[in-house]
Backbone as JSON Lines, residues from 0, in Angstrom:
{"i":0,"aa":"M","n":[4.61,-14.64,17.75],"ca":[5.5,-13.55,18.43],"c":[3.84,-12.52,18.31]}
{"i":1,"aa":"S","n":[4.16,-11.94,19.35],"ca":[3.08,-10.57,18.75],"c":[4.19,-9.73,18.81]}
{"i":2,"aa":"L","n":[3.47,-8.75,17.81],"ca":[3.6,-7.35,17.78],"c":[3.85,-6.56,18.59]}
{"i":3,"aa":"K","n":[5.12,-5.47,18.75],"ca":[5.37,-4.86,19.81],"c":[4.63,-3.03,19.51]}
{"i":4,"aa":"N","n":[4.17,-2.65,20.44],"ca":[3.58,-0.91,20.38],"c":[4.55,-0.24,19.88]}
{"i":5,"aa":"Q","n":[5.42,0.03,20.8],"ca":[6.19,1.21,20.01],"c":[7.29,1.2,19.55]}
{"i":6,"aa":"Y","n":[8.44,1.37,18.46],"ca":[9.68,1.65,18.4],"c":[10.25,2.86,19.48]}
{"i":7,"aa":"S","n":[9.1,4.26,19.36],"ca":[10.41,5.22,20.31],"c":[9.61,5.44,21.52]}
{"i":8,"aa":"T","n":[10.4,6.09,21.93],"ca":[9.16,6.53,23.26],"c":[8.51,8.23,23.76]}
{"i":9,"aa":"F","n":[7.64,8.13,22.35],"ca":[6.88,9.12,22.14],"c":[5.79,8.75,22.35]}
{"i":10,"aa":"T","n":[4.71,9.29,22.69],"ca":[3.31,9.21,22.37],"c":[2.07,8.72,21.78]}
{"i":11,"aa":"L","n":[3.18,9.95,20.78],"ca":[2.3,10.47,19.05],"c":[2.94,9.33,18.06]}
{"i":12,"aa":"E","n":[3.72,8.05,18.11],"ca":[4.78,7.37,16.47],"c":[3.2,7.25,16.1]}
{"i":13,"aa":"C","n":[3.88,7.14,15.01],"ca":[2.78,7.05,14.14],"c":[4.47,6.18,12.84]}
{"i":14,"aa":"G","n":[3.34,5.13,11.69],"ca":[3.25,3.77,11.54],"c":[3.18,4.2,10.13]}
{"i":15,"aa":"T","n":[3.75,3.59,9.02],"ca":[3.55,3.6,7.61],"c":[4.28,2.65,6.73]}
{"i":16,"aa":"D","n":[2.92,2.48,6.09],"ca":[3.87,1.41,4.83],"c":[2.46,0.96,3.26]}
{"i":17,"aa":"E","n":[3.23,0.79,2.49],"ca":[2.68,1.03,1.18],"c":[1.62,-0.76,0.8]}
{"i":18,"aa":"A","n":[1.09,-0.17,-0.1],"ca":[0.63,-1.39,-1.19],"c":[0.02,-1.39,-2.45]}
{"i":19,"aa":"G","n":[0.74,-2.04,-3.37],"ca":[0.44,-2.28,-4.63],"c":[2.2,-1.54,-5.24]}
{"i":20,"aa":"R","n":[3.18,-1.47,-4.3],"ca":[4.67,-1.28,-5.55],"c":[4.9,-2.23,-5.9]}
{"i":21,"aa":"G","n":[4.78,-3.6,-6.24],"ca":[4.81,-4.94,-7.62],"c":[3.66,-4.35,-9.08]}
{"i":22,"aa":"C","n":[2.63,-3.96,-8.66],"ca":[1.57,-4.25,-9.63],"c":[2.31,-3.56,-10.72]}
{"i":23,"aa":"L","n":[1.25,-4.39,-12.15],"ca":[0.96,-3.5,-13.07],"c":[0.13,-2.9,-13.67]}
{"i":24,"aa":"A","n":[-0.49,-2.66,-12.87],"ca":[-2.23,-1.61,-12.99],"c":[-2.11,-0.66,-11.59]}
{"i":25,"aa":"G","n":[-2.9,-0.43,-11.64],"ca":[-3.63,0.53,-10.52],"c":[-3.37,1.63,-9.35]}
{"i":26,"aa":"P","n":[-3.1,2.51,-8.31],"ca":[-1.76,3.37,-7.81],"c":[-0.94,2.3,-7.14]}
{"i":27,"aa":"V","n":[-0.38,3.22,-6.39],"ca":[0.54,2.32,-5.45],"c":[0.02,3.48,-3.94]}
{"i":28,"aa":"T","n":[-0.5,2.81,-2.52],"ca":[-1.23,3.65,-1.96],"c":[-0.65,2.71,-0.38]}
{"i":29,"aa":"A","n":[-0.49,4.37,-0.17],"ca":[0.38,4.19,1.47],"c":[-0.72,4.52,2.63]}
{"i":30,"aa":"A","n":[-0.41,3.73,3.61],"ca":[-1.17,4.19,4.69],"c":[-0.43,4.8,5.99]}
{"i":31,"aa":"A","n":[-0.98,5.96,6.76],"ca":[0.27,5.91,8.12],"c":[-0.9,5.95,8.79]}
{"i":32,"aa":"V","n":[-0.83,5.32,10.71],"ca":[-1.93,5.45,11.34],"c":[-0.98,5.58,12.99]}
{"i":33,"aa":"I","n":[-1.58,6.71,13.69],"ca":[-0.96,6.59,15.27],"c":[-1.61,5.78,15.93]}
{"i":34,"aa":"L","n":[-1.39,4.61,16.39],"ca":[-2.08,3.83,17.96],"c":[-2.05,4.61,19.23]}
{"i":35,"aa":"P","n":[-3.17,4.34,20.37],"ca":[-2.87,5.05,21.22],"c":[-1.87,3.6,21.56]}
{"i":36,"aa":"T","n":[-0.97,4.4,22.75],"ca":[0.26,3.44,23.26],"c":[-0.52,1.93,24.31]}
{"i":37,"aa":"S","n":[-1.47,2.0,24.6],"ca":[-2.39,1.15,24.88],"c":[-3.26,0.58,24.47]}
{"i":38,"aa":"F","n":[-2.89,-0.14,22.43],"ca":[-3.83,-0.37,21.56],"c":[-3.19,-2.11,21.81]}
{"i":39,"aa":"K","n":[-4.28,-2.47,21.77],"ca":[-3.59,-4.29,21.79],"c":[-5.03,-5.25,20.82]}
{"i":40,"aa":"N","n":[-4.1,-6.21,19.71],"ca":[-5.28,-6.9,18.99],"c":[-4.51,-8.08,18.77]}
{"i":41,"aa":"T","n":[-4.23,-9.48,18.78],"ca":[-3.83,-10.79,18.97],"c":[-3.84,-10.49,16.66]}
{"i":42,"aa":"L","n":[-4.74,-10.56,16.75],"ca":[-5.78,-10.76,15.34],"c":[-4.27,-9.67,14.65]}
{"i":43,"aa":"L","n":[-4.32,-8.55,14.53],"ca":[-3.24,-7.45,13.66],"c":[-2.08,-8.39,13.2]}
{"i":44,"aa":"N","n":[-1.7,-7.99,12.23],"ca":[-0.07,-8.61,11.49],"c":[-0.19,-7.94,10.12]}
{"i":45,"aa":"D","n":[1.21,-8.2,10.0],"ca":[1.42,-7.82,8.63],"c":[0.39,-8.57,7.53]}
{"i":46,"aa":"S","n":[-0.35,-7.42,6.89],"ca":[-1.75,-7.63,5.56],"c":[-1.16,-8.45,4.63]}
{"i":47,"aa":"K","n":[-0.3,-8.61,4.31],"ca":[0.46,-9.81,3.48],"c":[0.02,-11.71,4.82]}
{"i":48,"aa":"Q","n":[0.03,-11.49,5.98],"ca":[-0.26,-12.35,6.01],"c":[-1.3,-13.63,6.29]}
{"i":49,"aa":"L","n":[-2.03,-11.93,5.76],"ca":[-3.81,-11.95,6.66],"c":[-4.59,-12.49,5.72]}
{"i":50,"aa":"S","n":[-5.71,-13.21,5.86],"ca":[-7.24,-13.35,4.77],"c":[-7.93,-11.79,4.56]}
{"i":51,"aa":"E","n":[-8.37,-11.78,3.26],"ca":[-9.15,-11.26,2.77],"c":[-10.46,-10.49,4.24]}
{"i":52,"aa":"K","n":[-10.89,-11.68,4.38],"ca":[-11.66,-11.57,5.48],"c":[-11.35,-11.13,6.91]}
{"i":53,"aa":"K","n":[-9.65,-10.81,7.37],"ca":[-9.05,-11.28,8.21],"c":[-9.23,-9.46,8.5]}
{"i":54,"aa":"R","n":[-8.76,-8.87,7.25],"ca":[-8.26,-7.86,6.83],"c":[-9.1,-6.88,6.87]}
{"i":55,"aa":"T","n":[-10.24,-7.41,6.02],"ca":[-11.82,-6.65,6.02],"c":[-12.08,-6.62,7.65]}
{"i":56,"aa":"K","n":[-11.99,-7.54,8.21],"ca":[-12.8,-7.05,9.5],"c":[-11.64,-6.35,10.9]}
{"i":57,"aa":"L","n":[-10.5,-6.44,10.4],"ca":[-9.46,-5.12,11.15],"c":[-10.03,-4.37,10.8]}
{"i":58,"aa":"K","n":[-10.01,-4.25,9.52],"ca":[-9.84,-1.8,9.22],"c":[-10.82,-1.67,9.94]}
{"i":59,"aa":"P","n":[-12.38,-1.74,10.05],"ca":[-12.87,-0.46,10.78],"c":[-12.17,-0.46,12.11]}
{"i":60,"aa":"I","n":[-11.79,-1.35,12.88],"ca":[-11.31,-2.3,14.28],"c":[-9.67,-1.09,14.8]}
{"i":61,"aa":"I","n":[-9.6,-0.68,13.4],"ca":[-8.19,0.79,13.36],"c":[-7.96,1.56,12.95]}
{"i":62,"aa":"E","n":[-9.46,1.57,12.25],"ca":[-10.34,3.09,11.86],"c":[-10.73,4.06,13.45]}
{"i":63,"aa":"D","n":[-11.26,2.93,13.67],"ca":[-12.29,3.25,15.13],"c":[-11.51,3.7,16.35]}
{"i":64,"aa":"T","n":[-10.76,2.86,16.87],"ca":[-9.61,3.12,17.9],"c":[-8.23,3.58,18.09]}
{"i":65,"aa":"S","n":[-7.66,4.36,16.44],"ca":[-6.75,4.75,16.38],"c":[-7.13,6.12,17.14]}
{"i":66,"aa":"V","n":[-5.9,7.03,16.92],"ca":[-5.49,7.79,17.2],"c":[-5.68,8.99,15.85]}
{"i":67,"aa":"S","n":[-5.09,8.58,15.1],"ca":[-5.4,9.52,13.87],"c":[-4.85,8.18,12.88]}
{"i":68,"aa":"F","n":[-5.68,8.5,11.43],"ca":[-5.73,7.42,10.22],"c":[-5.82,8.1,9.01]}
{"i":69,"aa":"A","n":[-4.46,7.81,8.14],"ca":[-4.74,8.79,6.57],"c":[-3.82,8.13,5.43]}
{"i":70,"aa":"V","n":[-4.67,8.12,3.73],"ca":[-4.64,7.16,3.48],"c":[-5.07,7.54,1.77]}
{"i":71,"aa":"Q","n":[-3.41,7.42,1.53],"ca":[-2.97,8.32,0.27],"c":[-2.44,7.38,-1.09]}
{"i":72,"aa":"H","n":[-2.95,7.8,-2.52],"ca":[-3.02,7.14,-2.93],"c":[-2.1,8.0,-5.16]}
{"i":73,"aa":"I","n":[-1.0,7.44,-4.93],"ca":[-0.76,7.93,-6.17],"c":[-0.62,7.17,-7.41]}
{"i":74,"aa":"Y","n":[-1.21,7.83,-8.17],"ca":[-2.18,7.28,-9.63],"c":[-0.51,6.47,-10.79]}
{"i":75,"aa":"E","n":[-0.88,5.94,-11.98],"ca":[-0.24,5.71,-12.51],"c":[0.5,6.61,-13.37]}
{"i":76,"aa":"S","n":[0.12,7.19,-14.04],"ca":[0.82,8.63,-14.27],"c":[1.72,9.52,-13.52]}
{"i":77,"aa":"E","n":[1.58,9.55,-12.41],"ca":[2.99,9.88,-11.73],"c":[4.0,8.94,-11.33]}
{"i":78,"aa":"I","n":[3.69,7.48,-11.03],"ca":[4.81,6.56,-10.84],"c":[5.18,6.46,-11.99]}
{"i":79,"aa":"D","n":[4.99,6.21,-13.49],"ca":[5.52,6.1,-14.94],"c":[6.54,7.87,-14.52]}
{"i":80,"aa":"T","n":[6.17,8.3,-13.89],"ca":[6.7,9.87,-14.78],"c":[7.63,9.86,-13.26]}
{"i":81,"aa":"I","n":[7.64,10.12,-11.64],"ca":[8.41,10.22,-10.75],"c":[8.93,8.99,-10.63]}
{"i":82,"aa":"N","n":[8.85,7.39,-10.53],"ca":[8.74,5.66,-10.59],"c":[8.57,5.38,-9.03]}
{"i":83,"aa":"I","n":[8.35,4.12,-8.89],"ca":[7.59,3.86,-7.87],"c":[8.33,3.83,-6.46]}
{"i":84,"aa":"L","n":[10.04,3.78,-6.4],"ca":[10.53,4.18,-5.32],"c":[9.87,5.52,-4.47]}
{"i":85,"aa":"N","n":[9.88,6.47,-5.86],"ca":[9.41,8.4,-4.93],"c":[7.59,8.17,-5.11]}
{"i":86,"aa":"A","n":[6.99,7.68,-5.95],"ca":[5.63,7.43,-5.72],"c":[5.28,6.55,-4.36]}
{"i":87,"aa":"S","n":[5.89,6.02,-3.65],"ca":[5.81,5.29,-3.08],"c":[5.54,6.17,-1.39]}
{"i":88,"aa":"I","n":[6.92,6.84,-1.3],"ca":[7.03,7.79,-0.42],"c":[6.29,8.66,-0.36]}
{"i":89,"aa":"K","n":[5.96,9.12,-1.51],"ca":[5.25,10.05,-1.28],"c":[4.07,10.06,-0.58]}
{"i":90,"aa":"A","n":[3.43,8.66,-1.28],"ca":[1.83,8.24,-0.73],"c":[1.84,8.28,0.68]}
{"i":91,"aa":"M","n":[3.32,7.83,1.22],"ca":[3.36,7.34,2.04],"c":[3.21,9.21,2.94]}
{"i":92,"aa":"H","n":[4.23,9.73,2.75],"ca":[4.36,11.3,3.19],"c":[2.95,11.83,3.21]}
{"i":93,"aa":"G","n":[2.48,11.97,1.94],"ca":[0.81,12.45,1.72],"c":[-0.27,12.32,2.66]}
{"i":94,"aa":"A","n":[-0.07,10.48,3.58],"ca":[-0.64,10.25,4.18],"c":[-0.67,10.38,5.56]}
{"i":95,"aa":"I","n":[0.85,10.87,5.56],"ca":[1.02,11.47,6.98],"c":[0.73,12.83,7.54]}
{"i":96,"aa":"S","n":[1.04,13.57,6.29],"ca":[0.81,14.92,6.6],"c":[-0.92,15.15,5.85]}
{"i":97,"aa":"E","n":[-0.96,14.32,6.06],"ca":[-3.09,14.35,6.34],"c":[-3.77,13.61,7.88]}
{"i":98,"aa":"L","n":[-2.8,13.56,8.88],"ca":[-3.14,12.85,9.75],"c":[-3.61,13.68,10.75]}
{"i":99,"aa":"K","n":[-4.85,13.71,11.42],"ca":[-5.31,14.82,12.24],"c":[-4.38,15.68,13.43]}
{"i":100,"aa":"S","n":[-3.5,14.31,13.73],"ca":[-2.65,14.91,15.52],"c":[-0.77,14.7,14.45]}
{"i":101,"aa":"T","n":[-0.33,15.65,14.17],"ca":[0.99,15.51,14.18],"c":[2.14,14.43,14.73]}
{"i":102,"aa":"P","n":[2.36,13.81,14.34],"ca":[3.7,12.98,14.62],"c":[4.69,13.14,15.22]}
{"i":103,"aa":"E","n":[4.96,12.38,15.94],"ca":[6.2,13.16,16.48],"c":[7.64,11.75,16.97]}
{"i":104,"aa":"Y","n":[6.76,10.92,16.04],"ca":[8.32,9.74,15.27],"c":[7.07,9.25,14.68]}
{"i":105,"aa":"I","n":[8.1,8.96,13.79],"ca":[7.69,8.43,12.34],"c":[8.27,6.49,12.48]}
{"i":106,"aa":"I","n":[7.41,5.19,12.22],"ca":[8.26,4.73,11.65],"c":[8.17,4.14,10.82]}
{"i":107,"aa":"V","n":[9.19,3.42,9.69],"ca":[8.54,3.19,7.99],"c":[9.03,1.62,7.92]}
{"i":108,"aa":"D","n":[7.8,1.43,7.45],"ca":[8.44,-0.43,6.53],"c":[9.3,-0.4,5.35]}
{"i":109,"aa":"G","n":[10.27,-1.08,5.64],"ca":[11.45,-0.91,4.46],"c":[12.19,-0.19,4.92]}
{"i":110,"aa":"N","n":[13.08,-0.34,4.0],"ca":[14.62,0.8,4.78],"c":[14.85,1.79,3.54]}
{"i":111,"aa":"K","n":[13.25,2.37,2.77],"ca":[13.28,3.65,1.52],"c":[12.8,4.79,2.74]}
{"i":112,"aa":"F","n":[13.15,5.82,2.77],"ca":[12.71,6.85,3.33],"c":[13.39,8.4,2.81]}
{"i":113,"aa":"K","n":[12.07,9.13,2.86],"ca":[12.8,10.43,2.82],"c":[12.12,11.16,3.88]}
{"i":114,"aa":"P","n":[13.05,11.84,4.77],"ca":[12.92,12.44,5.73],"c":[11.08,13.52,5.94]}
{"i":115,"aa":"F","n":[10.56,13.52,6.45],"ca":[8.94,14.23,6.39],"c":[9.46,15.61,7.41]}
{"i":116,"aa":"K","n":[9.29,16.18,7.4],"ca":[9.48,18.21,8.43],"c":[10.97,17.57,8.47]}
{"i":117,"aa":"N","n":[10.49,18.05,10.17],"ca":[11.54,17.66,10.43],"c":[11.12,16.5,11.84]}
{"i":118,"aa":"I","n":[10.17,15.41,11.79],"ca":[10.04,14.28,12.5],"c":[10.96,13.46,12.04]}
{"i":119,"aa":"P","n":[11.47,13.19,13.0],"ca":[12.5,11.76,13.48],"c":[11.46,10.6,12.66]}
{"i":120,"aa":"H","n":[12.65,9.47,11.88],"ca":[12.03,8.67,11.24],"c":[12.85,7.28,11.87]}
{"i":121,"aa":"T","n":[12.21,6.24,11.44],"ca":[13.38,5.37,11.48],"c":[12.43,4.15,10.14]}
{"i":122,"aa":"T","n":[13.61,3.78,9.72],"ca":[12.97,2.11,8.55],"c":[13.27,1.02,9.15]}
{"i":123,"aa":"I","n":[12.66,0.3,9.15],"ca":[12.23,-1.03,9.35],"c":[11.9,-2.09,9.01]}
{"i":124,"aa":"I","n":[12.9,-3.22,8.69],"ca":[12.87,-4.33,7.51],"c":[11.87,-4.6,8.13]}
{"i":125,"aa":"K","n":[11.09,-5.48,7.3],"ca":[9.55,-6.52,7.99],"c":[9.29,-5.91,8.9]}
{"i":126,"aa":"G","n":[8.93,-4.32,9.1],"ca":[7.77,-3.95,10.41],"c":[7.28,-3.83,10.0]}
{"i":127,"aa":"D","n":[6.11,-4.73,9.1],"ca":[4.62,-4.7,9.12],"c":[4.98,-6.02,9.8]}
{"i":128,"aa":"S","n":[5.8,-7.13,9.89],"ca":[5.62,-8.18,10.75],"c":[5.89,-7.99,12.42]}
{"i":129,"aa":"K","n":[7.04,-6.84,12.66],"ca":[6.93,-6.26,13.99],"c":[6.46,-5.55,14.85]}
{"i":130,"aa":"Y","n":[5.65,-4.27,14.41],"ca":[5.33,-3.42,14.94],"c":[3.77,-2.84,14.67]}
{"i":131,"aa":"L","n":[2.93,-3.14,15.64],"ca":[1.17,-2.59,15.42],"c":[1.18,-1.5,14.17]}
{"i":132,"aa":"S","n":[1.58,-0.36,14.74],"ca":[1.1,0.9,13.89],"c":[1.81,0.33,12.16]}
{"i":133,"aa":"I","n":[2.6,0.18,12.25],"ca":[3.05,-0.07,11.06],"c":[2.45,-1.6,10.16]}
{"i":134,"aa":"A","n":[1.54,-2.61,10.54],"ca":[1.18,-3.37,10.42],"c":[-0.42,-2.61,10.48]}
{"i":135,"aa":"A","n":[-1.02,-2.36,11.41],"ca":[-2.68,-1.51,11.32],"c":[-2.8,-0.79,9.95]}
{"i":136,"aa":"A","n":[-0.98,0.09,9.5],"ca":[-1.01,0.98,7.57],"c":[-0.93,0.16,6.23]}
{"i":137,"aa":"S","n":[-0.43,-0.91,7.04],"ca":[-0.73,-1.87,6.05],"c":[-1.95,-2.7,5.45]}
{"i":138,"aa":"V","n":[-2.62,-2.51,6.67],"ca":[-3.8,-3.47,6.2],"c":[-4.98,-2.32,5.89]}
{"i":139,"aa":"L","n":[-4.3,-0.84,6.17],"ca":[-5.42,-0.14,5.62],"c":[-4.76,-0.04,4.13]}
{"i":140,"aa":"A","n":[-3.47,0.56,3.59],"ca":[-2.98,0.1,2.56],"c":[-3.52,-0.98,2.08]}
{"i":141,"aa":"K","n":[-3.74,-1.82,1.98],"ca":[-3.9,-3.16,1.36],"c":[-5.75,-2.98,0.97]}
{"i":142,"aa":"T","n":[-6.31,-2.91,2.33],"ca":[-7.88,-2.78,1.88],"c":[-8.39,-1.61,1.19]}
{"i":143,"aa":"Y","n":[-7.73,-0.31,1.63],"ca":[-8.37,0.48,0.53],"c":[-8.16,0.31,-1.33]}
{"i":144,"aa":"R","n":[-6.68,-0.15,-1.11],"ca":[-6.22,-0.04,-2.48],"c":[-7.17,-1.21,-3.4]}
{"i":145,"aa":"D","n":[-7.1,-3.01,-2.48],"ca":[-8.34,-3.77,-3.01],"c":[-9.73,-3.06,-3.73]}
{"i":146,"aa":"S","n":[-9.99,-2.02,-2.7],"ca":[-11.43,-1.67,-2.74],"c":[-11.62,-1.02,-4.12]}
{"i":147,"aa":"Y","n":[-10.2,0.2,-4.27],"ca":[-10.07,0.74,-5.31],"c":[-9.92,-0.11,-7.27]}
{"i":148,"aa":"M","n":[-9.68,-1.33,-6.6],"ca":[-9.28,-1.92,-7.67],"c":[-10.86,-2.67,-8.65]}
{"i":149,"aa":"E","n":[-10.92,-3.57,-7.39],"ca":[-12.07,-3.47,-7.2],"c":[-13.13,-2.5,-8.8]}
{"i":150,"aa":"K","n":[-12.75,-1.39,-8.13],"ca":[-14.19,-0.47,-8.44],"c":[-13.27,-0.34,-10.43]}
{"i":151,"aa":"I","n":[-12.25,-0.1,-10.49],"ca":[-11.74,-0.63,-11.72],"c":[-12.11,-1.57,-12.92]}
{"i":152,"aa":"H","n":[-12.64,-2.35,-11.99],"ca":[-12.41,-3.46,-12.49],"c":[-13.76,-4.03,-13.55]}
{"i":153,"aa":"E","n":[-15.18,-3.22,-13.05],"ca":[-16.35,-2.81,-13.26],"c":[-15.87,-2.16,-14.64]}
{"i":154,"aa":"E","n":[-14.86,-1.6,-14.92],"ca":[-14.98,-1.0,-16.09],"c":[-13.62,-1.35,-16.98]}
{"i":155,"aa":"F","n":[-13.14,-2.84,-16.87],"ca":[-12.48,-2.83,-17.84],"c":[-12.21,-4.99,-16.83]}
{"i":156,"aa":"P","n":[-13.37,-5.57,-16.91],"ca":[-13.4,-6.75,-15.94],"c":[-12.95,-7.53,-16.97]}
{"i":157,"aa":"M","n":[-11.84,-8.22,-18.11],"ca":[-11.51,-8.29,-18.61],"c":[-9.47,-8.87,-18.25]}
{"i":158,"aa":"Y","n":[-9.52,-7.87,-17.3],"ca":[-8.11,-8.07,-16.77],"c":[-7.65,-8.35,-15.36]}
{"i":159,"aa":"N","n":[-9.62,-8.75,-15.1],"ca":[-9.38,-9.83,-13.56],"c":[-8.97,-9.23,-12.74]}
{"i":160,"aa":"W","n":[-9.34,-7.44,-12.22],"ca":[-7.75,-7.05,-11.06],"c":[-9.18,-6.66,-9.48]}
{"i":161,"aa":"K","n":[-10.16,-7.84,-9.65],"ca":[-10.85,-8.02,-9.05],"c":[-10.66,-9.45,-7.84]}
{"i":162,"aa":"Q","n":[-9.34,-10.01,-8.74],"ca":[-9.28,-11.58,-8.63],"c":[-7.49,-10.41,-8.19]}
{"i":163,"aa":"N","n":[-6.92,-10.57,-9.23],"ca":[-5.15,-9.99,-9.24],"c":[-5.19,-7.81,-8.45]}
{"i":164,"aa":"K","n":[-5.96,-7.84,-8.5],"ca":[-5.8,-6.33,-8.17],"c":[-4.81,-6.18,-8.75]}
{"i":165,"aa":"G","n":[-3.68,-6.19,-9.8],"ca":[-2.85,-5.25,-11.28],"c":[-1.86,-6.13,-10.63]}
{"i":166,"aa":"Y","n":[-2.15,-7.47,-9.77],"ca":[-0.3,-7.69,-9.78],"c":[-0.16,-8.91,-11.09]}
{"i":167,"aa":"P","n":[0.95,-9.46,-11.61],"ca":[1.76,-9.81,-12.49],"c":[1.01,-11.09,-12.79]}
{"i":168,"aa":"T","n":[-0.25,-11.31,-12.63],"ca":[-0.39,-12.71,-12.8],"c":[-0.18,-13.41,-13.96]}
{"i":169,"aa":"K","n":[-0.4,-14.78,-14.44],"ca":[-0.13,-15.26,-15.6],"c":[-1.38,-14.87,-16.38]}
{"i":170,"aa":"E","n":[-2.98,-14.63,-15.45],"ca":[-3.82,-14.22,-16.69],"c":[-3.64,-13.08,-16.74]}
{"i":171,"aa":"H","n":[-3.05,-11.87,-15.95],"ca":[-3.48,-10.46,-15.92],"c":[-2.39,-10.62,-17.29]}
{"i":172,"aa":"R","n":[-1.09,-10.78,-17.37],"ca":[-0.75,-11.13,-18.8],"c":[-0.95,-11.05,-19.74]}
{"i":173,"aa":"A","n":[-1.73,-12.46,-20.12],"ca":[-2.38,-13.18,-20.78],"c":[-3.21,-12.46,-21.39]}
{"i":174,"aa":"A","n":[-4.42,-11.35,-20.18],"ca":[-5.07,-10.54,-20.79],"c":[-4.32,-8.93,-21.48]}
{"i":175,"aa":"I","n":[-3.45,-9.06,-21.06],"ca":[-2.45,-7.19,-21.27],"c":[-1.83,-8.0,-23.3]}
{"i":176,"aa":"K","n":[-1.67,-9.29,-23.22],"ca":[-1.03,-9.46,-24.31],"c":[-2.09,-10.14,-25.14]}
{"i":177,"aa":"K","n":[-3.44,-10.04,-24.92],"ca":[-4.88,-10.56,-25.95],"c":[-4.84,-8.93,-25.6]}
{"i":178,"aa":"Y","n":[-5.72,-8.06,-25.21],"ca":[-6.32,-6.72,-25.53],"c":[-5.71,-5.02,-25.01]}
{"i":179,"aa":"G","n":[-4.16,-5.77,-25.16],"ca":[-3.45,-4.0,-25.17],"c":[-3.82,-3.81,-23.32]}
{"i":180,"aa":"I","n":[-3.27,-2.79,-23.63],"ca":[-3.32,-2.05,-22.29],"c":[-4.79,-0.58,-22.19]}
{"i":181,"aa":"T","n":[-4.58,-0.36,-20.65],"ca":[-6.1,0.39,-20.32],"c":[-4.76,1.6,-19.84]}
{"i":182,"aa":"K","n":[-5.61,2.86,-19.12],"ca":[-5.28,3.77,-18.39],"c":[-4.86,3.84,-17.49]}
{"i":183,"aa":"Y","n":[-5.06,2.06,-17.07],"ca":[-5.0,2.24,-15.55],"c":[-3.82,1.66,-15.48]}
{"i":184,"aa":"H","n":[-2.47,1.11,-16.66],"ca":[-1.83,0.47,-16.83],"c":[-0.33,1.16,-16.45]}
{"i":185,"aa":"R","n":[0.52,0.48,-15.45],"ca":[1.91,1.76,-15.47],"c":[2.7,1.25,-16.86]}
{"i":186,"aa":"K","n":[3.09,2.3,-17.56],"ca":[3.47,2.16,-18.82],"c":[5.02,2.0,-18.95]}
{"i":187,"aa":"S","n":[5.19,2.2,-17.05],"ca":[6.89,2.53,-16.98],"c":[7.21,1.3,-16.66]}
{"i":188,"aa":"F","n":[6.2,0.14,-16.49],"ca":[6.64,-1.37,-16.4],"c":[6.98,-2.15,-17.14]}
{"i":189,"aa":"R","n":[8.33,-3.33,-16.7],"ca":[7.68,-4.04,-18.26],"c":[6.19,-5.21,-18.09]}
{"i":190,"aa":"L","n":[5.61,-4.18,-18.58],"ca":[3.76,-5.48,-18.56],"c":[4.37,-6.97,-18.61]}
{"i":191,"aa":"L","n":[4.87,-6.84,-20.18],"ca":[5.12,-8.47,-20.19],"c":[6.79,-9.13,-20.45]}
{"i":192,"aa":"P","n":[7.12,-9.97,-20.7],"ca":[8.41,-10.5,-20.56],"c":[9.04,-10.29,-22.17]}
{"i":193,"aa":"E","n":[10.07,-10.18,-22.15],"ca":[10.22,-9.76,-23.4],"c":[9.53,-9.48,-25.38]}
{"i":194,"aa":"Q","n":[9.2,-10.86,-25.14],"ca":[9.27,-11.82,-26.17],"c":[7.92,-11.2,-26.66]}
{"i":195,"aa":"Y","n":[6.92,-10.81,-25.49],"ca":[5.85,-10.68,-25.7],"c":[5.56,-8.41,-25.73]}
{"i":196,"aa":"Q","n":[6.53,-8.3,-25.75],"ca":[6.63,-6.07,-25.51],"c":[5.89,-5.73,-26.52]}
{"i":197,"aa":"L","n":[4.67,-4.75,-25.92],"ca":[3.68,-4.16,-26.9],"c":[4.58,-2.55,-26.81]}
{"i":198,"aa":"D","n":[3.98,-2.8,-28.15],"ca":[4.67,-1.13,-28.53],"c":[3.58,-0.05,-28.03]}
{"i":199,"aa":"I","n":[4.46,0.49,-26.92],"ca":[3.6,1.67,-25.76],"c":[4.32,2.77,-26.2]}
């Protein structure tokens, strides 16, 4: 099934999505993308359905052909302070505010969002597999966040963030149990199952 170009009748429609919401470490990252109404790409889909190779190939295509795009990270300490849902929405708002063109309409992946300025919006469950601009935002959010996790992996290679990107894999949890936590871990998250709780 091919993804649709537009939800609204507005030319400057922005799609937004986030990556890293369920991670134990690292930021939550959101992207906002306005695509031209004529945009077509058969490869583009929800980033979770794409291989890393395909996401890497799509990233410059999206950046070069979009009317405007922006990416925003919200880091661990703020996630711990305002909670992950608020941090995800704040990251989306931050990305939208950095767009070169002000969108006339916003479409959001998922079912939670807070109004941004006076711009009308619609939340769309699984929007990243239905609309091109949300899929494009999902690809940028994922690739930018992955790149950040690969960078901080160099500082703490024992957690293998290069591979798991901060998600709660068995390997990541085993490393937390063995080495404790870092400044990049989200202290408000359950980092280990109950029987392995850390004193933090």
